[in-house]
Coordinates of C-alpha atoms in Angstrom, one line a residue:
Chain A
M1316 CA 33.4 130.0 -64.6
R1317 CA 35.7 127.6 -62.9
S1318 CA 38.5 130.2 -62.8
F1319 CA 36.4 132.7 -60.8
L1320 CA 35.5 130.1 -58.4
R1321 CA 39.1 129.2 -57.8
N1322 CA 40.0 132.8 -57.2
F1323 CA 36.9 133.5 -55.3
P1324 CA 37.7 134.2 -51.7
I1325 CA 35.2 131.8 -50.4
R1326 CA 36.4 131.9 -46.9
T1327 CA 35.2 135.5 -46.6
L1328 CA 31.8 134.9 -48.0
L1329 CA 31.0 131.8 -46.0
P1330 CA 30.6 133.6 -42.6
T1331 CA 28.4 136.3 -44.2
T1332 CA 26.2 133.6 -45.7
A1333 CA 26.0 131.7 -42.5
A1334 CA 25.0 134.9 -40.6
L1335 CA 22.3 135.7 -43.0
L1336 CA 20.9 132.2 -42.7
L1337 CA 21.0 132.3 -38.9
G1338 CA 19.5 135.7 -38.2
G1339 CA 18.2 136.6 -41.6
C1340 CA 14.8 135.2 -41.8
E1341 CA 13.2 137.4 -39.1
M1342 CA 15.2 140.4 -40.1
L1343 CA 14.3 140.2 -43.8
E1344 CA 11.3 142.5 -43.1
F1345 CA 9.2 143.4 -46.2
S1346 CA 7.6 146.4 -44.5
P1347 CA 7.0 147.6 -40.9
N1348 CA 3.5 146.4 -41.7
D1349 CA 4.8 142.9 -42.5
H1350 CA 3.2 140.8 -39.8
R1351 CA 4.8 137.4 -40.5
S1352 CA 5.8 136.0 -37.1
P1353 CA 7.6 132.9 -35.8
E1354 CA 5.1 130.1 -34.9
R1355 CA 5.6 130.7 -31.2
Q1356 CA 4.3 134.3 -31.7
Q1357 CA 1.2 133.5 -33.6
D1358 CA -2.3 133.0 -32.2
L1359 CA -1.2 134.0 -28.7
T1360 CA -4.7 134.5 -27.4
A1361 CA -5.6 130.9 -28.2
K1362 CA -2.3 129.7 -26.7
N1363 CA -2.7 131.6 -23.5
L1364 CA -6.3 130.5 -23.1
A1365 CA -5.3 126.9 -23.6
R1366 CA -2.7 127.4 -20.8
L1367 CA -5.4 129.0 -18.6
T1368 CA -7.8 126.0 -19.2
Q1369 CA -5.1 123.6 -18.1
S1370 CA -5.1 125.2 -14.6
P1371 CA -8.7 125.6 -13.6
L1372 CA -9.4 127.5 -10.4
P1373 CA -9.4 125.0 -7.5
A1374 CA -12.7 124.7 -5.7
G1375 CA -12.9 127.2 -2.8
D1376 CA -10.2 129.5 -4.3
T1377 CA -11.0 133.0 -5.4
L1378 CA -10.8 134.4 -8.9
R1379 CA -7.9 136.9 -9.0
F1380 CA -6.2 138.5 -11.9
V1381 CA -3.9 141.4 -12.8
F1382 CA -5.5 144.3 -14.8
T1383 CA -3.3 146.6 -16.8
G1384 CA -3.3 148.3 -20.2
D1385 CA -1.5 150.4 -22.7
S1386 CA 1.9 148.7 -22.9
Q1387 CA 2.7 150.8 -26.0
R1388 CA 6.4 151.7 -26.3
F1389 CA 7.0 151.0 -22.6
Y1390 CA 9.3 148.0 -22.9
N1391 CA 11.5 148.8 -19.9
E1392 CA 8.4 149.1 -17.8
A1393 CA 7.0 145.8 -19.3
E1394 CA 10.1 144.0 -18.1
D1395 CA 9.7 145.4 -14.5
L1396 CA 6.0 144.7 -14.5
V1397 CA 6.7 141.0 -15.3
K1398 CA 9.1 140.8 -12.4
S1399 CA 6.6 142.3 -10.0
V1400 CA 3.6 140.2 -11.2
N1401 CA 5.7 137.0 -11.0
Q1402 CA 6.0 137.7 -7.2
Q1403 CA 2.2 137.8 -6.7
A1404 CA 0.8 134.6 -5.2
G1405 CA -2.7 133.4 -6.0
I1406 CA -3.3 135.2 -9.4
Q1407 CA -4.5 133.3 -12.3
F1408 CA -3.9 135.5 -15.3
L1409 CA -3.2 139.0 -16.5
I1410 CA -5.2 141.3 -18.8
V1411 CA -3.8 144.0 -21.1
A1412 CA -6.7 146.4 -21.9
G1413 CA -5.5 147.3 -25.4
D1414 CA -2.8 149.4 -27.1
I1415 CA -0.2 146.7 -27.0
S1416 CA 1.6 148.6 -29.7
D1417 CA 2.1 152.2 -30.4
F1418 CA 2.3 152.3 -34.2
G1419 CA 0.2 149.1 -35.1
F1420 CA 3.4 147.2 -36.2
G1421 CA 3.7 143.4 -35.7
R1422 CA 7.2 143.8 -34.5
E1423 CA 6.0 146.0 -31.6
M1424 CA 3.4 143.4 -30.6
R1425 CA 6.1 140.7 -30.6
W1426 CA 8.4 143.0 -28.4
V1427 CA 5.6 143.2 -25.8
D1428 CA 5.1 139.4 -26.0
D1429 CA 8.9 138.9 -25.6
Q1430 CA 8.4 140.4 -22.1
L1431 CA 4.9 139.2 -21.2
R1432 CA 5.7 135.6 -22.2
K1433 CA 8.1 135.6 -19.1
L1434 CA 5.0 135.8 -16.9
K1435 CA 4.3 132.7 -14.8
V1436 CA 0.6 133.1 -15.6
P1437 CA -1.0 133.4 -19.0
Y1438 CA -2.0 136.8 -20.3
V1439 CA -4.8 138.0 -22.7
T1440 CA -5.3 141.2 -24.6
V1441 CA -8.0 143.2 -26.3
I1442 CA -7.3 145.4 -29.4
G1443 CA -6.7 149.1 -28.8
N1444 CA -6.8 152.1 -31.1
H1445 CA -3.0 152.2 -31.6
D1446 CA -3.1 148.5 -32.6
S1447 CA -5.6 149.5 -35.3
V1448 CA -3.4 152.1 -37.1
G1449 CA -2.3 151.2 -40.6
N1450 CA -2.5 147.4 -41.0
G1451 CA -2.4 146.9 -37.2
R1452 CA -5.6 145.0 -37.0
K1453 CA -4.2 142.3 -39.4
A1454 CA -1.0 142.2 -37.3
Y1455 CA -3.1 141.8 -34.1
E1456 CA -5.1 139.0 -35.7
E1457 CA -2.0 137.2 -36.8
I1458 CA -0.1 137.6 -33.5
F1459 CA -2.9 137.6 -30.9
G1460 CA -6.1 136.5 -32.5
P1461 CA -9.8 137.6 -33.0
L1462 CA -10.7 141.3 -32.3
N1463 CA -13.9 140.1 -30.4
Y1464 CA -13.8 136.9 -28.3
S1465 CA -14.9 135.6 -25.0
F1466 CA -13.7 133.0 -22.5
T1467 CA -15.0 131.4 -19.4
Y1468 CA -12.9 130.9 -16.3
A1469 CA -14.0 130.4 -12.7
D1470 CA -17.7 130.6 -13.5
T1471 CA -17.1 134.0 -15.1
K1472 CA -17.5 134.9 -18.7
F1473 CA -14.9 137.5 -19.9
I1474 CA -16.2 139.3 -23.0
M1475 CA -13.4 141.1 -25.0
T1476 CA -14.5 143.5 -27.6
D1477 CA -13.2 146.1 -30.0
T1478 CA -14.6 149.6 -29.1
N1479 CA -12.1 151.6 -31.1
G1480 CA -14.9 153.4 -33.1
R1481 CA -12.7 156.3 -34.3
E1482 CA -10.4 153.8 -36.1
Y1483 CA -13.4 152.8 -38.2
N1484 CA -14.4 156.4 -38.9
F1485 CA -17.4 156.0 -36.6
D1486 CA -19.2 153.7 -39.0
G1487 CA -21.9 152.8 -36.5
K1488 CA -20.7 149.2 -36.3
I1489 CA -18.1 149.4 -33.4
P1490 CA -18.6 147.8 -30.9
N1491 CA -20.4 145.1 -32.8
M1492 CA -23.6 145.2 -30.7
S1493 CA -25.2 142.1 -32.1
W1494 CA -22.1 140.1 -31.0
V1495 CA -21.9 141.9 -27.6
S1496 CA -25.6 141.4 -26.9
S1497 CA -25.5 137.7 -27.7
E1498 CA -22.5 137.3 -25.5
L1499 CA -24.2 139.1 -22.6
Q1500 CA -27.3 137.0 -23.0
D1501 CA -25.4 133.8 -22.3
A1502 CA -26.8 132.6 -19.0
S1503 CA -24.4 129.6 -18.6
T1504 CA -22.0 131.4 -16.1
R1505 CA -22.6 133.1 -12.8
R1506 CA -20.9 136.4 -13.7
H1507 CA -20.0 138.5 -16.7
V1508 CA -17.0 140.9 -17.1
I1509 CA -16.8 143.0 -20.3
I1510 CA -13.4 144.4 -21.3
S1511 CA -12.5 146.8 -24.1
H1512 CA -10.0 149.5 -24.8
V1513 CA -11.9 152.8 -25.4
P1514 CA -14.4 153.5 -22.6
P1515 CA -17.9 154.4 -23.7
Q1516 CA -17.7 157.9 -22.0
D1517 CA -14.7 158.7 -24.2
E1518 CA -14.8 160.8 -27.4
D1519 CA -13.1 158.0 -29.3
F1520 CA -16.1 155.7 -28.7
D1521 CA -18.6 155.9 -31.6
P1522 CA -21.4 158.2 -30.2
A1523 CA -24.0 156.4 -32.4
V1524 CA -23.4 153.2 -30.6
R1525 CA -22.9 154.5 -27.0
E1526 CA -26.5 154.3 -25.9
A1527 CA -27.0 150.8 -27.2
Y1528 CA -23.8 149.7 -25.4
I1529 CA -24.5 151.2 -22.0
T1530 CA -28.1 150.0 -22.2
A1531 CA -27.1 146.4 -22.9
L1532 CA -24.6 146.5 -20.0
R1533 CA -27.2 148.0 -17.6
N1534 CA -29.7 145.3 -18.6
D1535 CA -27.3 142.4 -17.9
P1536 CA -28.1 141.0 -14.5
R1537 CA -24.9 139.0 -14.4
L1538 CA -22.5 141.9 -15.2
A1539 CA -20.0 142.4 -12.4
F1540 CA -18.2 145.5 -14.0
E1541 CA -16.9 146.9 -17.2
M1542 CA -13.1 147.5 -17.8
N1543 CA -11.1 149.7 -20.2
G1544 CA -7.7 151.1 -20.9
H1545 CA -6.9 154.1 -23.2
R1546 CA -6.8 156.8 -20.5
H1547 CA -3.5 155.5 -19.0
D1548 CA -4.7 156.1 -15.5
F1549 CA -6.7 154.2 -12.9
S1550 CA -10.3 155.2 -12.3
I1551 CA -13.4 153.6 -10.9
G1552 CA -16.9 154.9 -11.0
E1553 CA -20.4 154.8 -12.4
P1554 CA -20.2 157.4 -15.2
F1555 CA -23.7 156.8 -16.3
N1556 CA -25.2 156.6 -12.8
D1557 CA -27.0 153.4 -13.7
G1558 CA -25.4 151.0 -11.3
V1559 CA -22.8 149.7 -13.7
T1560 CA -19.2 150.1 -12.5
Y1561 CA -16.5 151.1 -15.0
I1562 CA -12.8 150.5 -14.1
N1563 CA -9.9 152.0 -16.1
S1564 CA -6.4 150.6 -16.0
Y1565 CA -3.1 152.3 -15.4
G1566 CA -0.8 152.5 -18.5
F1567 CA 2.5 150.6 -18.2
E1568 CA 4.4 153.9 -17.8
K1569 CA 2.5 154.6 -14.5
R1570 CA 4.4 151.7 -13.0
Q1571 CA 1.3 150.5 -11.2
Y1572 CA -1.2 147.8 -11.9
V1573 CA -4.4 146.6 -10.2
I1574 CA -5.1 143.1 -8.7
V1575 CA -8.8 142.3 -9.1
T1576 CA -10.4 139.8 -6.7
V1577 CA -13.9 138.6 -7.5
W1578 CA -16.3 136.5 -5.4
G1579 CA -20.0 136.0 -4.8
D1580 CA -22.3 137.2 -7.5
K1581 CA -20.7 140.5 -8.2
Q1582 CA -18.5 141.4 -5.3
F1583 CA -14.9 142.5 -6.0
R1584 CA -12.0 144.1 -4.4
L1585 CA -9.1 146.1 -6.1
K1586 CA -5.6 146.3 -4.9
K1587 CA -3.1 148.7 -6.4
V1588 CA 0.5 147.5 -6.7
Q1589 CA 3.5 149.8 -7.6
F1590 CA 6.5 148.3 -9.4
Chain B
M987 CA 21.7 136.4 -27.0
V988 CA 24.4 134.0 -28.1
Q989 CA 22.8 133.9 -31.5
R990 CA 22.9 137.7 -31.7
L991 CA 26.5 137.9 -30.8
L992 CA 27.4 135.2 -33.3
L993 CA 25.4 137.1 -35.9
A994 CA 27.2 140.3 -35.2
A995 CA 30.6 138.5 -35.3
L996 CA 29.8 136.8 -38.5
V997 CA 28.6 139.9 -40.3
A998 CA 31.8 141.7 -39.1
A999 CA 34.1 138.8 -40.1
P1000 CA 34.5 139.6 -43.8
L1001 CA 35.1 143.3 -43.0
A1002 CA 37.9 142.4 -40.5
T1003 CA 39.5 140.0 -43.1
F1004 CA 40.0 142.9 -45.5
A1005 CA 40.7 145.6 -42.9
S1006 CA 43.8 143.9 -41.7
P1007 CA 45.9 143.5 -44.9
F1008 CA 44.9 146.8 -46.5
T1009 CA 44.0 149.5 -44.1
P1010 CA 47.2 149.7 -42.0
A1011 CA 49.5 149.5 -45.0
A1012 CA 48.1 152.2 -47.3
P1013 CA 44.5 153.1 -46.8
D1014 CA 44.7 156.2 -48.9
T1015 CA 46.2 154.5 -51.9
V1016 CA 43.6 151.8 -51.8
G1017 CA 40.8 154.3 -51.3
T1018 CA 41.7 156.8 -54.0
T1019 CA 43.3 154.9 -56.8
P1020 CA 41.5 151.7 -57.5
P1021 CA 42.9 149.4 -60.2
A1022 CA 42.4 150.8 -63.7
S1023 CA 40.6 147.7 -64.9
R1024 CA 37.8 148.3 -62.4
N1025 CA 37.3 152.0 -62.6
Q1026 CA 37.9 153.2 -66.1
A1027 CA 36.4 156.6 -66.8
P1028 CA 33.6 156.2 -69.3
T1029 CA 34.9 156.7 -72.8
E1030 CA 31.6 158.2 -73.9
S1031 CA 29.8 160.8 -71.9
L1032 CA 26.3 159.7 -70.9
P1033 CA 23.4 162.1 -70.4
W1034 CA 23.1 163.0 -66.7
Y1035 CA 19.6 161.6 -66.4
R1036 CA 20.5 158.1 -67.7
P1037 CA 20.6 155.6 -64.8
R1038 CA 23.9 154.0 -64.3
H1039 CA 22.6 150.8 -62.8
V1040 CA 19.5 148.7 -62.1
L1041 CA 18.9 146.8 -58.9
A1042 CA 16.6 144.3 -57.2
Q1043 CA 16.4 143.5 -53.6
T1044 CA 14.3 141.9 -50.9
G1045 CA 13.6 143.1 -47.3
G1046 CA 14.8 146.2 -45.5
G1047 CA 11.2 147.3 -45.1
L1048 CA 11.2 148.3 -48.8
G1049 CA 9.2 145.3 -50.2
M1050 CA 9.2 141.6 -50.5
V1051 CA 10.6 142.4 -53.9
S1052 CA 11.8 145.9 -54.9
V1053 CA 13.3 146.9 -58.2
G1054 CA 14.8 150.2 -59.3
A1055 CA 17.5 152.1 -61.0
G1056 CA 20.1 154.5 -59.8
Y1057 CA 23.0 156.8 -60.2
S1058 CA 26.6 156.7 -59.1
L1059 CA 29.1 159.4 -58.4
K1060 CA 32.8 158.4 -58.7
D1061 CA 31.9 154.9 -57.8
R1062 CA 31.4 156.0 -54.2
L1063 CA 28.0 157.6 -53.8
D1064 CA 25.0 155.7 -55.1
L1065 CA 21.4 157.1 -55.2
D1066 CA 18.8 154.4 -55.9
I1067 CA 15.1 154.8 -56.5
L1068 CA 13.0 151.7 -55.9
I1069 CA 9.5 150.4 -56.2
G1070 CA 8.6 147.6 -53.8
Y1071 CA 5.7 145.2 -53.5
V1072 CA 4.4 143.3 -50.5
P1073 CA 1.5 140.8 -51.1
R1074 CA -1.6 140.9 -48.9
K1075 CA -0.7 137.6 -47.4
Y1076 CA 2.2 139.1 -45.5
A1077 CA 1.0 142.5 -44.5
G1078 CA -2.8 142.4 -44.5
S1079 CA -3.2 144.4 -47.7
R1080 CA -1.2 144.7 -50.9
L1081 CA 1.4 147.4 -50.4
S1082 CA 3.5 149.4 -52.9
I1083 CA 6.5 151.0 -51.3
Y1084 CA 8.3 153.9 -53.1
S1085 CA 11.8 154.5 -51.7
A1086 CA 15.1 156.3 -52.3
K1087 CA 18.4 155.2 -50.9
L1088 CA 21.6 157.1 -50.7
L1089 CA 24.8 155.1 -49.9
Y1090 CA 28.4 156.2 -49.5
S1091 CA 31.2 153.6 -50.0
P1092 CA 34.6 155.0 -49.1
W1093 CA 36.6 152.0 -50.2
T1094 CA 36.7 149.5 -53.0
L1095 CA 39.1 146.7 -52.4
P1096 CA 40.2 144.3 -55.1
L1097 CA 40.1 140.6 -54.3
G1098 CA 42.3 137.9 -55.7
K1099 CA 44.7 138.1 -58.5
T1100 CA 42.4 138.3 -61.5
Q1101 CA 41.0 141.8 -60.6
K1102 CA 37.6 140.4 -61.4
W1103 CA 36.3 140.5 -57.8
A1104 CA 36.1 143.5 -55.5
I1105 CA 34.5 144.4 -52.3
K1106 CA 33.1 147.6 -50.9
P1107 CA 33.5 146.6 -47.2
L1108 CA 31.5 149.5 -45.9
M1109 CA 28.4 151.2 -47.3
V1110 CA 26.8 153.8 -45.1
G1111 CA 23.7 155.8 -45.8
G1112 CA 20.0 156.0 -45.4
Y1113 CA 16.6 155.7 -47.0
L1114 CA 13.3 157.4 -47.2
S1115 CA 10.2 155.4 -48.1
Y1116 CA 6.5 156.0 -48.7
T1117 CA 4.0 153.1 -48.5
H1118 CA 0.8 153.1 -50.5
G1119 CA -2.1 150.7 -49.7
T1120 CA -2.3 150.5 -45.9
L1121 CA -5.8 149.8 -44.6
N1122 CA -6.6 152.4 -41.9
D1123 CA -4.8 155.3 -43.3
E1124 CA -5.8 158.6 -41.7
E1125 CA -8.8 159.7 -43.7
P1126 CA -9.8 163.4 -43.6
N1127 CA -11.5 164.3 -40.3
Q1128 CA -10.9 160.8 -38.9
Y1129 CA -8.6 162.3 -36.2
Y1130 CA -8.2 165.8 -34.8
R1131 CA -4.9 167.5 -35.4
G1132 CA -1.9 165.8 -33.7
Y1133 CA -4.0 162.7 -32.6
Y1134 CA -1.2 160.5 -33.9
W1135 CA 2.1 162.4 -34.0
F1136 CA 3.8 159.9 -36.4
S1137 CA 3.2 159.1 -40.0
T1138 CA 1.9 155.6 -40.8
D1139 CA 3.3 155.7 -44.3
T1140 CA 6.5 157.7 -44.5
R1141 CA 9.6 156.1 -42.9
V1142 CA 13.2 157.1 -42.8
G1143 CA 16.1 155.1 -41.6
P1144 CA 19.9 154.4 -41.6
L1145 CA 21.6 151.7 -43.7
L1146 CA 25.0 150.0 -43.2
G1147 CA 26.2 147.2 -45.4
S1148 CA 28.8 145.7 -47.8
R1149 CA 28.9 144.9 -51.5
L1150 CA 30.7 142.3 -53.5
S1151 CA 31.3 143.0 -57.2
Y1152 CA 32.3 141.0 -60.2
A1153 CA 33.6 142.8 -63.3
L1154 CA 31.6 141.8 -66.4
P1155 CA 33.2 142.3 -69.8
P1156 CA 33.1 146.0 -70.6
T1157 CA 30.5 147.4 -73.0
A1158 CA 31.3 147.8 -76.7
K1159 CA 32.1 151.4 -76.0
G1160 CA 34.5 150.4 -73.3
R1161 CA 32.5 151.3 -70.2
A1162 CA 33.3 149.1 -67.2
R1163 CA 30.4 147.1 -65.8
N1164 CA 30.0 145.3 -62.5
L1165 CA 27.4 142.8 -61.2
S1166 CA 27.2 143.2 -57.4
A1167 CA 25.5 141.5 -54.5
Y1168 CA 24.9 143.4 -51.4
Y1169 CA 23.5 143.2 -47.9
E1170 CA 22.3 146.1 -45.8
L1171 CA 21.4 146.2 -42.2
G1172 CA 18.9 149.0 -41.4
S1173 CA 16.2 150.2 -39.1
N1174 CA 13.6 153.0 -39.2
D1175 CA 12.7 156.1 -37.2
L1176 CA 10.0 154.5 -35.1
Y1177 CA 12.1 151.4 -34.3
I1178 CA 15.0 153.6 -33.3
L1179 CA 12.8 155.7 -31.1
S1180 CA 11.5 152.6 -29.4
Y1181 CA 15.0 151.4 -28.7
V1182 CA 16.4 154.7 -27.5
Q1183 CA 13.7 155.0 -24.9
N1184 CA 13.9 151.3 -23.9
M1185 CA 17.6 150.3 -23.8
K1186 CA 16.8 147.8 -21.0
G1187 CA 13.7 146.3 -22.5
L1188 CA 14.9 146.1 -26.1
S1189 CA 18.2 145.1 -27.7
P1190 CA 19.8 146.6 -30.8
A1191 CA 19.2 143.4 -32.7
D1192 CA 15.4 143.8 -32.0
I1193 CA 15.3 146.8 -34.3
L1194 CA 17.5 145.6 -37.2
T1195 CA 16.2 144.8 -40.6
L1196 CA 18.1 143.1 -43.4
S1197 CA 18.1 143.7 -47.2
L1198 CA 19.7 141.4 -49.8
G1199 CA 20.1 142.6 -53.3
L1200 CA 21.8 142.6 -56.7
K1201 CA 23.0 145.6 -58.6
L1202 CA 23.9 145.6 -62.3
D1203 CA 25.7 148.5 -64.1
I1204 CA 24.1 149.3 -67.4

């Protein structure tokens, strides 16, 4: 044994070993579905919301946020979007309306975070259908957090829910209406905003749950508007002619986003920004 | 960035060390006539289907642990078949990954005076893998045709690595046997596509995977 060690060209092995120790841990991927992430890229929703809570809206200021969606496989655009958003004054956070990833892989979600963590403001996400492919939901939970959650900011409750019904084979349980209804019934804030990926007028929304969803929204006196991604293009309207406004985001590849300003009970203004 | 450059430099370092003394002098000699003690022709003829080596590795997208067996052609071309395992804790469900790797190693360079150690400084090739056990896995009628253009379970990707071998005592029938340790840098079709379309937003290091393994001739 000693003789091999003496002859062993240790000087050539040492650098390789050092390289593997330095960069190896994150590269030693067990599968593309492997969702292990460094601590700084776990529970990002909770971390971003903690940052948001630390900077409450000053009295007299207006609630203003950036609305975008579908960052999937548009990393060049993500970099440019961050530069543009960082020039905007008076915005408090950014929302990505789902499809963070394209293939439901943890690594893709971390690539998007690598860009969006350079934002000066916190950002929050909601799960999209592409984030649900394969073991994507588990990766989303590990890297971002719960699939259904809500937060309150500037007297407004933001309700984020999974509406990717097709990814559950239209099992009649998505969106989770008992959770959505209980969130909408919360009367502790002045306004509600509900955000999900697949819009209810889309064929990827579970048709068995559509009526319950749009009825619950119609009956919520505090609801300012509903927001979605999935269609990669901006739209605003009342698809069900029931007084509820539905707003769709641009996809990242459209190189545009929307700045949403909200005041009063339900008043809002949208401004499109190109980047 | 500094870390990535350092990483690249460190990985390349052992290759450079060997490239300088051997390659300019007589690359062909080194490549085609390795020392007899390392590469003796088998004295018995083995049936074609009998695996020539067994291997175990971690990473590379082929499992937390993957084990398998393989075949060698002229000590240059290796075909390995592996079964890998990923526990639920790391991927959300228990995965089994079936894969085949094909690697070509043009050079085997002896190290030191004893002829016991040798290195294959370059292994180049690729793999094909199929993953069983993913959670949301395209059930019949879940999507209309072409809804997702990519396969969630089948991956293909390139590999590039090096291998260090130690000559064990030959078998009773005189067949040479090596125990080798290797690393492979790799990627997969979807990561490469992501990079090619986003050379500004992603770096090559973002899409790399690493495997570390051992291979034993039998």
